[in-house]
Amino acid sequence: MNTKRPKGVIFIGYFYIFGAIAIFISLVSGVEQEIPIGLRFGVPSVPEHIIIPIVIVLSLILAYGYLKLTKWGYWLIMLYSVVFLFISFALSIQYNSQPFIGNAIWSIIVLIYTYRKRNYFHCSNGV
């Protein structure tokens, strides 16, 4: 069984960390988003000051488990990607908006790549 972390896993994991940092910076700097983050995650009625910290923490937990090649990291990113895919797809139809299509494509890429590298996630101690 391979224990070396694939480059794609590193890229995806760091992408989620970068996303959490970018969202945190937008939170502390008060930058107004063109598309509210609550809408992007399918919960438009939840206030930004509540949803943003949840997304940040979830992204960091997701990235940690994914980069450590844990089973729960594998399943969490797969679940997150499927949910985010359906939300993005539904919102792209509803709003006919390019960012939602991009999010859906990213989710598909993460799902396919992670599934193809699934054997790396079945080691008990990760890297």
Short mmCIF file of N, CA and C in Angstrom, two decimals:
data_model
loop_
_atom_site.label_atom_id
_atom_site.label_comp_id
_atom_site.label_asym_id
_atom_site.label_seq_id
_atom_site.Cartn_x
_atom_site.Cartn_y
_atom_site.Cartn_z
N MET A 1 0.85 -1.18 0.00
CA MET A 1 0.00 0.00 0.00
C MET A 1 0.90 1.25 0.00
N ASN A 2 0.56 2.22 -0.83
CA ASN A 2 1.33 3.45 -0.92
C ASN A 2 1.02 4.37 0.26
N THR A 3 2.08 5.02 0.78
CA THR A 3 1.86 5.98 1.85
C THR A 3 2.29 7.38 1.45
N LYS A 4 2.87 7.53 0.26
CA LYS A 4 3.26 8.84 -0.22
C LYS A 4 2.01 9.59 -0.67
N ARG A 5 1.89 10.82 -0.23
CA ARG A 5 0.72 11.63 -0.54
C ARG A 5 0.80 12.11 -2.00
N PRO A 6 -0.24 11.83 -2.80
CA PRO A 6 -0.25 12.28 -4.19
C PRO A 6 -0.28 13.81 -4.29
N LYS A 7 0.33 14.34 -5.34
CA LYS A 7 0.39 15.79 -5.54
C LYS A 7 -1.00 16.42 -5.66
N GLY A 8 -1.92 15.71 -6.27
CA GLY A 8 -3.29 16.22 -6.39
C GLY A 8 -3.97 16.37 -5.05
N VAL A 9 -3.70 15.44 -4.14
CA VAL A 9 -4.26 15.52 -2.78
C VAL A 9 -3.69 16.75 -2.08
N ILE A 10 -2.39 16.98 -2.26
CA ILE A 10 -1.77 18.17 -1.68
C ILE A 10 -2.42 19.44 -2.24
N PHE A 11 -2.59 19.48 -3.57
CA PHE A 11 -3.20 20.66 -4.20
C PHE A 11 -4.62 20.89 -3.68
N ILE A 12 -5.43 19.85 -3.67
CA ILE A 12 -6.82 20.00 -3.22
C ILE A 12 -6.87 20.39 -1.75
N GLY A 13 -6.07 19.74 -0.92
CA GLY A 13 -6.05 20.07 0.51
C GLY A 13 -5.66 21.51 0.76
N TYR A 14 -4.59 21.96 0.10
CA TYR A 14 -4.16 23.35 0.28
C TYR A 14 -5.14 24.33 -0.34
N PHE A 15 -5.85 23.91 -1.36
CA PHE A 15 -6.88 24.77 -1.95
C PHE A 15 -7.97 25.07 -0.93
N TYR A 16 -8.37 24.06 -0.15
CA TYR A 16 -9.38 24.27 0.89
C TYR A 16 -8.84 25.14 2.02
N ILE A 17 -7.56 24.99 2.35
CA ILE A 17 -6.96 25.86 3.36
C ILE A 17 -6.91 27.29 2.85
N PHE A 18 -6.49 27.47 1.59
CA PHE A 18 -6.46 28.80 0.99
C PHE A 18 -7.86 29.42 0.98
N GLY A 19 -8.87 28.63 0.65
CA GLY A 19 -10.25 29.12 0.66
C GLY A 19 -10.68 29.58 2.04
N ALA A 20 -10.30 28.82 3.07
CA ALA A 20 -10.65 29.20 4.44
C ALA A 20 -9.97 30.51 4.82
N ILE A 21 -8.71 30.67 4.42
CA ILE A 21 -7.98 31.92 4.71
C ILE A 21 -8.63 33.09 3.97
N ALA A 22 -8.98 32.89 2.70
CA ALA A 22 -9.61 33.96 1.92
C ALA A 22 -10.95 34.37 2.54
N ILE A 23 -11.73 33.40 2.97
CA ILE A 23 -13.02 33.71 3.60
C ILE A 23 -12.79 34.43 4.92
N PHE A 24 -11.78 34.01 5.69
CA PHE A 24 -11.47 34.68 6.96
C PHE A 24 -11.08 36.14 6.71
N ILE A 25 -10.24 36.36 5.71
CA ILE A 25 -9.82 37.74 5.39
C ILE A 25 -11.02 38.58 5.00
N SER A 26 -11.94 38.00 4.22
CA SER A 26 -13.13 38.77 3.84
C SER A 26 -14.00 39.06 5.06
N LEU A 27 -13.99 38.15 6.03
CA LEU A 27 -14.77 38.36 7.26
C LEU A 27 -14.19 39.50 8.09
N VAL A 28 -12.88 39.47 8.33
CA VAL A 28 -12.28 40.50 9.19
C VAL A 28 -12.13 41.85 8.49
N SER A 29 -12.04 41.85 7.16
CA SER A 29 -11.90 43.12 6.46
C SER A 29 -13.24 43.73 6.09
N GLY A 30 -14.31 42.97 6.26
CA GLY A 30 -15.64 43.49 5.97
C GLY A 30 -15.96 43.61 4.49
N VAL A 31 -15.25 42.87 3.66
CA VAL A 31 -15.48 42.90 2.22
C VAL A 31 -16.86 42.31 1.92
N GLU A 32 -17.63 43.05 1.16
CA GLU A 32 -18.97 42.57 0.76
C GLU A 32 -18.82 41.64 -0.44
N GLN A 33 -19.42 40.48 -0.36
CA GLN A 33 -19.36 39.50 -1.45
C GLN A 33 -20.47 39.79 -2.46
N GLU A 34 -20.16 39.63 -3.74
CA GLU A 34 -21.18 39.82 -4.78
C GLU A 34 -22.30 38.79 -4.62
N ILE A 35 -21.90 37.54 -4.40
CA ILE A 35 -22.86 36.47 -4.13
C ILE A 35 -22.66 36.07 -2.67
N PRO A 36 -23.66 36.29 -1.83
CA PRO A 36 -23.49 35.96 -0.40
C PRO A 36 -23.08 34.51 -0.19
N ILE A 37 -22.21 34.29 0.78
CA ILE A 37 -21.68 32.95 1.01
C ILE A 37 -22.77 31.99 1.47
N GLY A 38 -23.75 32.50 2.18
CA GLY A 38 -24.87 31.65 2.59
C GLY A 38 -25.60 31.08 1.39
N LEU A 39 -25.75 31.89 0.35
CA LEU A 39 -26.40 31.42 -0.87
C LEU A 39 -25.54 30.36 -1.55
N ARG A 40 -24.24 30.55 -1.57
CA ARG A 40 -23.33 29.58 -2.20
C ARG A 40 -23.39 28.21 -1.55
N PHE A 41 -23.69 28.20 -0.26
CA PHE A 41 -23.74 26.93 0.47
C PHE A 41 -25.16 26.43 0.69
N GLY A 42 -26.11 27.05 0.01
CA GLY A 42 -27.48 26.57 0.05
C GLY A 42 -28.27 26.95 1.29
N VAL A 43 -27.76 27.91 2.05
CA VAL A 43 -28.48 28.38 3.24
C VAL A 43 -28.56 29.92 3.22
N PRO A 44 -29.34 30.45 2.28
CA PRO A 44 -29.36 31.91 2.11
C PRO A 44 -29.96 32.68 3.29
N SER A 45 -30.73 32.01 4.13
CA SER A 45 -31.36 32.71 5.24
C SER A 45 -30.47 32.80 6.49
N VAL A 46 -29.34 32.10 6.48
CA VAL A 46 -28.41 32.15 7.62
C VAL A 46 -27.53 33.38 7.48
N PRO A 47 -27.42 34.19 8.54
CA PRO A 47 -26.60 35.40 8.46
C PRO A 47 -25.12 35.08 8.19
N GLU A 48 -24.48 36.00 7.47
CA GLU A 48 -23.07 35.83 7.09
C GLU A 48 -22.16 35.61 8.30
N HIS A 49 -22.39 36.36 9.38
CA HIS A 49 -21.50 36.25 10.55
C HIS A 49 -21.62 34.90 11.25
N ILE A 50 -22.62 34.12 10.89
CA ILE A 50 -22.76 32.76 11.44
C ILE A 50 -22.20 31.73 10.46
N ILE A 51 -22.54 31.86 9.18
CA ILE A 51 -22.14 30.85 8.20
C ILE A 51 -20.65 30.90 7.90
N ILE A 52 -20.05 32.08 7.89
CA ILE A 52 -18.63 32.19 7.53
C ILE A 52 -17.73 31.43 8.51
N PRO A 53 -17.87 31.61 9.82
CA PRO A 53 -17.01 30.81 10.72
C PRO A 53 -17.23 29.30 10.59
N ILE A 54 -18.47 28.90 10.33
CA ILE A 54 -18.75 27.47 10.15
C ILE A 54 -18.03 26.94 8.91
N VAL A 55 -18.07 27.69 7.82
CA VAL A 55 -17.41 27.29 6.58
C VAL A 55 -15.90 27.24 6.78
N ILE A 56 -15.36 28.21 7.50
CA ILE A 56 -13.91 28.25 7.75
C ILE A 56 -13.48 27.00 8.53
N VAL A 57 -14.17 26.72 9.61
CA VAL A 57 -13.80 25.57 10.45
C VAL A 57 -13.99 24.26 9.67
N LEU A 58 -15.10 24.14 8.95
CA LEU A 58 -15.34 22.93 8.17
C LEU A 58 -14.25 22.74 7.12
N SER A 59 -13.86 23.82 6.44
CA SER A 59 -12.81 23.72 5.42
C SER A 59 -11.48 23.28 6.01
N LEU A 60 -11.14 23.80 7.17
CA LEU A 60 -9.87 23.44 7.81
C LEU A 60 -9.88 21.99 8.30
N ILE A 61 -10.99 21.55 8.86
CA ILE A 61 -11.11 20.15 9.30
C ILE A 61 -11.04 19.22 8.10
N LEU A 62 -11.76 19.59 7.05
CA LEU A 62 -11.77 18.81 5.82
C LEU A 62 -10.36 18.69 5.24
N ALA A 63 -9.66 19.81 5.16
CA ALA A 63 -8.31 19.82 4.60
C ALA A 63 -7.35 19.00 5.47
N TYR A 64 -7.47 19.11 6.77
CA TYR A 64 -6.59 18.35 7.68
C TYR A 64 -6.76 16.84 7.46
N GLY A 65 -8.01 16.37 7.51
CA GLY A 65 -8.26 14.94 7.33
C GLY A 65 -7.85 14.46 5.95
N TYR A 66 -8.06 15.30 4.94
CA TYR A 66 -7.72 14.95 3.57
C TYR A 66 -6.20 14.87 3.40
N LEU A 67 -5.49 15.87 3.90
CA LEU A 67 -4.03 15.88 3.77
C LEU A 67 -3.37 14.78 4.60
N LYS A 68 -3.98 14.37 5.68
CA LYS A 68 -3.45 13.28 6.50
C LYS A 68 -3.84 11.90 5.96
N LEU A 69 -4.60 11.89 4.87
CA LEU A 69 -5.03 10.66 4.20
C LEU A 69 -5.84 9.74 5.12
N THR A 70 -6.68 10.35 5.95
CA THR A 70 -7.51 9.55 6.86
C THR A 70 -8.76 9.08 6.13
N LYS A 71 -9.34 8.00 6.64
CA LYS A 71 -10.59 7.51 6.07
C LYS A 71 -11.69 8.55 6.23
N TRP A 72 -11.76 9.15 7.41
CA TRP A 72 -12.80 10.15 7.62
C TRP A 72 -12.58 11.38 6.75
N GLY A 73 -11.32 11.71 6.45
CA GLY A 73 -11.03 12.82 5.54
C GLY A 73 -11.50 12.51 4.13
N TYR A 74 -11.30 11.25 3.72
CA TYR A 74 -11.78 10.80 2.41
C TYR A 74 -13.30 10.92 2.33
N TRP A 75 -13.99 10.34 3.32
CA TRP A 75 -15.45 10.33 3.27
C TRP A 75 -16.03 11.73 3.46
N LEU A 76 -15.39 12.54 4.29
CA LEU A 76 -15.89 13.90 4.50
C LEU A 76 -15.77 14.73 3.23
N ILE A 77 -14.65 14.63 2.52
CA ILE A 77 -14.51 15.41 1.29
C ILE A 77 -15.43 14.87 0.21
N MET A 78 -15.65 13.57 0.17
CA MET A 78 -16.59 13.02 -0.81
C MET A 78 -18.01 13.52 -0.53
N LEU A 79 -18.42 13.47 0.72
CA LEU A 79 -19.75 13.95 1.10
C LEU A 79 -19.89 15.44 0.82
N TYR A 80 -18.90 16.21 1.24
CA TYR A 80 -18.91 17.66 1.02
C TYR A 80 -18.99 17.97 -0.47
N SER A 81 -18.22 17.27 -1.28
CA SER A 81 -18.21 17.53 -2.72
C SER A 81 -19.54 17.17 -3.37
N VAL A 82 -20.15 16.08 -2.95
CA VAL A 82 -21.45 15.70 -3.51
C VAL A 82 -22.51 16.74 -3.13
N VAL A 83 -22.55 17.12 -1.87
CA VAL A 83 -23.53 18.13 -1.43
C VAL A 83 -23.30 19.44 -2.15
N PHE A 84 -22.03 19.88 -2.21
CA PHE A 84 -21.70 21.14 -2.87
C PHE A 84 -21.99 21.07 -4.37
N LEU A 85 -21.80 19.91 -4.98
CA LEU A 85 -22.12 19.72 -6.39
C LEU A 85 -23.61 19.95 -6.64
N PHE A 86 -24.45 19.31 -5.84
CA PHE A 86 -25.90 19.45 -6.04
C PHE A 86 -26.37 20.88 -5.75
N ILE A 87 -25.83 21.49 -4.71
CA ILE A 87 -26.20 22.88 -4.41
C ILE A 87 -25.77 23.79 -5.56
N SER A 88 -24.54 23.64 -6.02
CA SER A 88 -24.02 24.49 -7.10
C SER A 88 -24.80 24.27 -8.39
N PHE A 89 -25.11 23.03 -8.69
CA PHE A 89 -25.86 22.73 -9.90
C PHE A 89 -27.26 23.35 -9.84
N ALA A 90 -27.92 23.20 -8.71
CA ALA A 90 -29.27 23.77 -8.55
C ALA A 90 -29.23 25.30 -8.64
N LEU A 91 -28.23 25.91 -8.01
CA LEU A 91 -28.13 27.37 -8.05
C LEU A 91 -27.75 27.88 -9.43
N SER A 92 -26.94 27.10 -10.18
CA SER A 92 -26.59 27.53 -11.54
C SER A 92 -27.82 27.53 -12.44
N ILE A 93 -28.72 26.60 -12.21
CA ILE A 93 -29.96 26.57 -12.98
C ILE A 93 -30.88 27.72 -12.54
N GLN A 94 -30.99 27.90 -11.24
CA GLN A 94 -31.89 28.92 -10.71
C GLN A 94 -31.44 30.34 -11.07
N TYR A 95 -30.12 30.61 -10.96
CA TYR A 95 -29.62 31.97 -11.17
C TYR A 95 -28.89 32.15 -12.50
N ASN A 96 -28.72 31.06 -13.24
CA ASN A 96 -27.98 31.10 -14.51
C ASN A 96 -26.67 31.86 -14.34
N SER A 97 -25.89 31.43 -13.35
CA SER A 97 -24.68 32.15 -12.96
C SER A 97 -23.44 31.29 -13.14
N GLN A 98 -22.41 31.87 -13.73
CA GLN A 98 -21.15 31.19 -14.02
C GLN A 98 -20.41 30.68 -12.77
N PRO A 99 -20.35 31.46 -11.67
CA PRO A 99 -19.61 30.94 -10.50
C PRO A 99 -20.16 29.61 -9.97
N PHE A 100 -21.46 29.44 -10.05
CA PHE A 100 -22.04 28.18 -9.58
C PHE A 100 -21.65 27.01 -10.47
N ILE A 101 -21.56 27.26 -11.76
CA ILE A 101 -21.11 26.21 -12.69
C ILE A 101 -19.66 25.85 -12.40
N GLY A 102 -18.83 26.84 -12.14
CA GLY A 102 -17.43 26.60 -11.77
C GLY A 102 -17.32 25.79 -10.50
N ASN A 103 -18.15 26.09 -9.51
CA ASN A 103 -18.15 25.32 -8.27
C ASN A 103 -18.56 23.87 -8.52
N ALA A 104 -19.54 23.68 -9.38
CA ALA A 104 -19.99 22.32 -9.71
C ALA A 104 -18.87 21.55 -10.41
N ILE A 105 -18.18 22.20 -11.33
CA ILE A 105 -17.07 21.54 -12.04
C ILE A 105 -15.96 21.18 -11.06
N TRP A 106 -15.63 22.09 -10.15
CA TRP A 106 -14.61 21.81 -9.13
C TRP A 106 -15.01 20.59 -8.29
N SER A 107 -16.27 20.53 -7.90
CA SER A 107 -16.74 19.39 -7.10
C SER A 107 -16.59 18.08 -7.87
N ILE A 108 -16.90 18.11 -9.16
CA ILE A 108 -16.76 16.91 -9.99
C ILE A 108 -15.29 16.49 -10.06
N ILE A 109 -14.41 17.46 -10.25
CA ILE A 109 -12.97 17.16 -10.32
C ILE A 109 -12.49 16.53 -9.02
N VAL A 110 -12.89 17.13 -7.89
CA VAL A 110 -12.48 16.60 -6.58
C VAL A 110 -13.03 15.19 -6.38
N LEU A 111 -14.27 14.97 -6.73
CA LEU A 111 -14.88 13.64 -6.58
C LEU A 111 -14.14 12.59 -7.41
N ILE A 112 -13.92 12.89 -8.67
CA ILE A 112 -13.27 11.92 -9.55
C ILE A 112 -11.84 11.65 -9.10
N TYR A 113 -11.09 12.71 -8.83
CA TYR A 113 -9.69 12.53 -8.43
C TYR A 113 -9.59 11.78 -7.11
N THR A 114 -10.39 12.18 -6.14
CA THR A 114 -10.32 11.53 -4.82
C THR A 114 -10.73 10.07 -4.92
N TYR A 115 -11.75 9.79 -5.71
CA TYR A 115 -12.16 8.40 -5.88
C TYR A 115 -11.03 7.58 -6.51
N ARG A 116 -10.37 8.14 -7.50
CA ARG A 116 -9.27 7.42 -8.17
C ARG A 116 -8.10 7.18 -7.23
N LYS A 117 -7.92 8.03 -6.23
CA LYS A 117 -6.82 7.89 -5.27
C LYS A 117 -7.28 7.28 -3.94
N ARG A 118 -8.44 6.65 -3.94
CA ARG A 118 -9.04 6.14 -2.70
C ARG A 118 -8.15 5.17 -1.95
N ASN A 119 -7.28 4.43 -2.64
CA ASN A 119 -6.43 3.47 -1.95
C ASN A 119 -5.42 4.15 -1.02
N TYR A 120 -5.10 5.37 -1.27
CA TYR A 120 -4.19 6.10 -0.38
C TYR A 120 -4.81 6.42 0.97
N PHE A 121 -6.14 6.43 1.03
CA PHE A 121 -6.85 6.84 2.24
C PHE A 121 -7.18 5.68 3.16
N HIS A 122 -6.75 4.50 2.83
CA HIS A 122 -7.12 3.35 3.67
C HIS A 122 -5.99 2.90 4.58
N CYS A 123 -4.95 3.72 4.67
CA CYS A 123 -3.91 3.39 5.64
C CYS A 123 -4.34 3.98 6.97
N SER A 124 -3.98 3.34 8.05
CA SER A 124 -4.49 3.72 9.37
C SER A 124 -3.81 4.95 9.95
N ASN A 125 -2.57 5.24 9.56
CA ASN A 125 -1.88 6.36 10.20
C ASN A 125 -1.59 7.53 9.27
N GLY A 126 -1.97 7.45 8.01
CA GLY A 126 -1.74 8.55 7.08
C GLY A 126 -0.27 8.74 6.81
N VAL A 127 0.12 9.98 6.46
CA VAL A 127 1.51 10.28 6.14
C VAL A 127 2.16 10.92 7.34
#
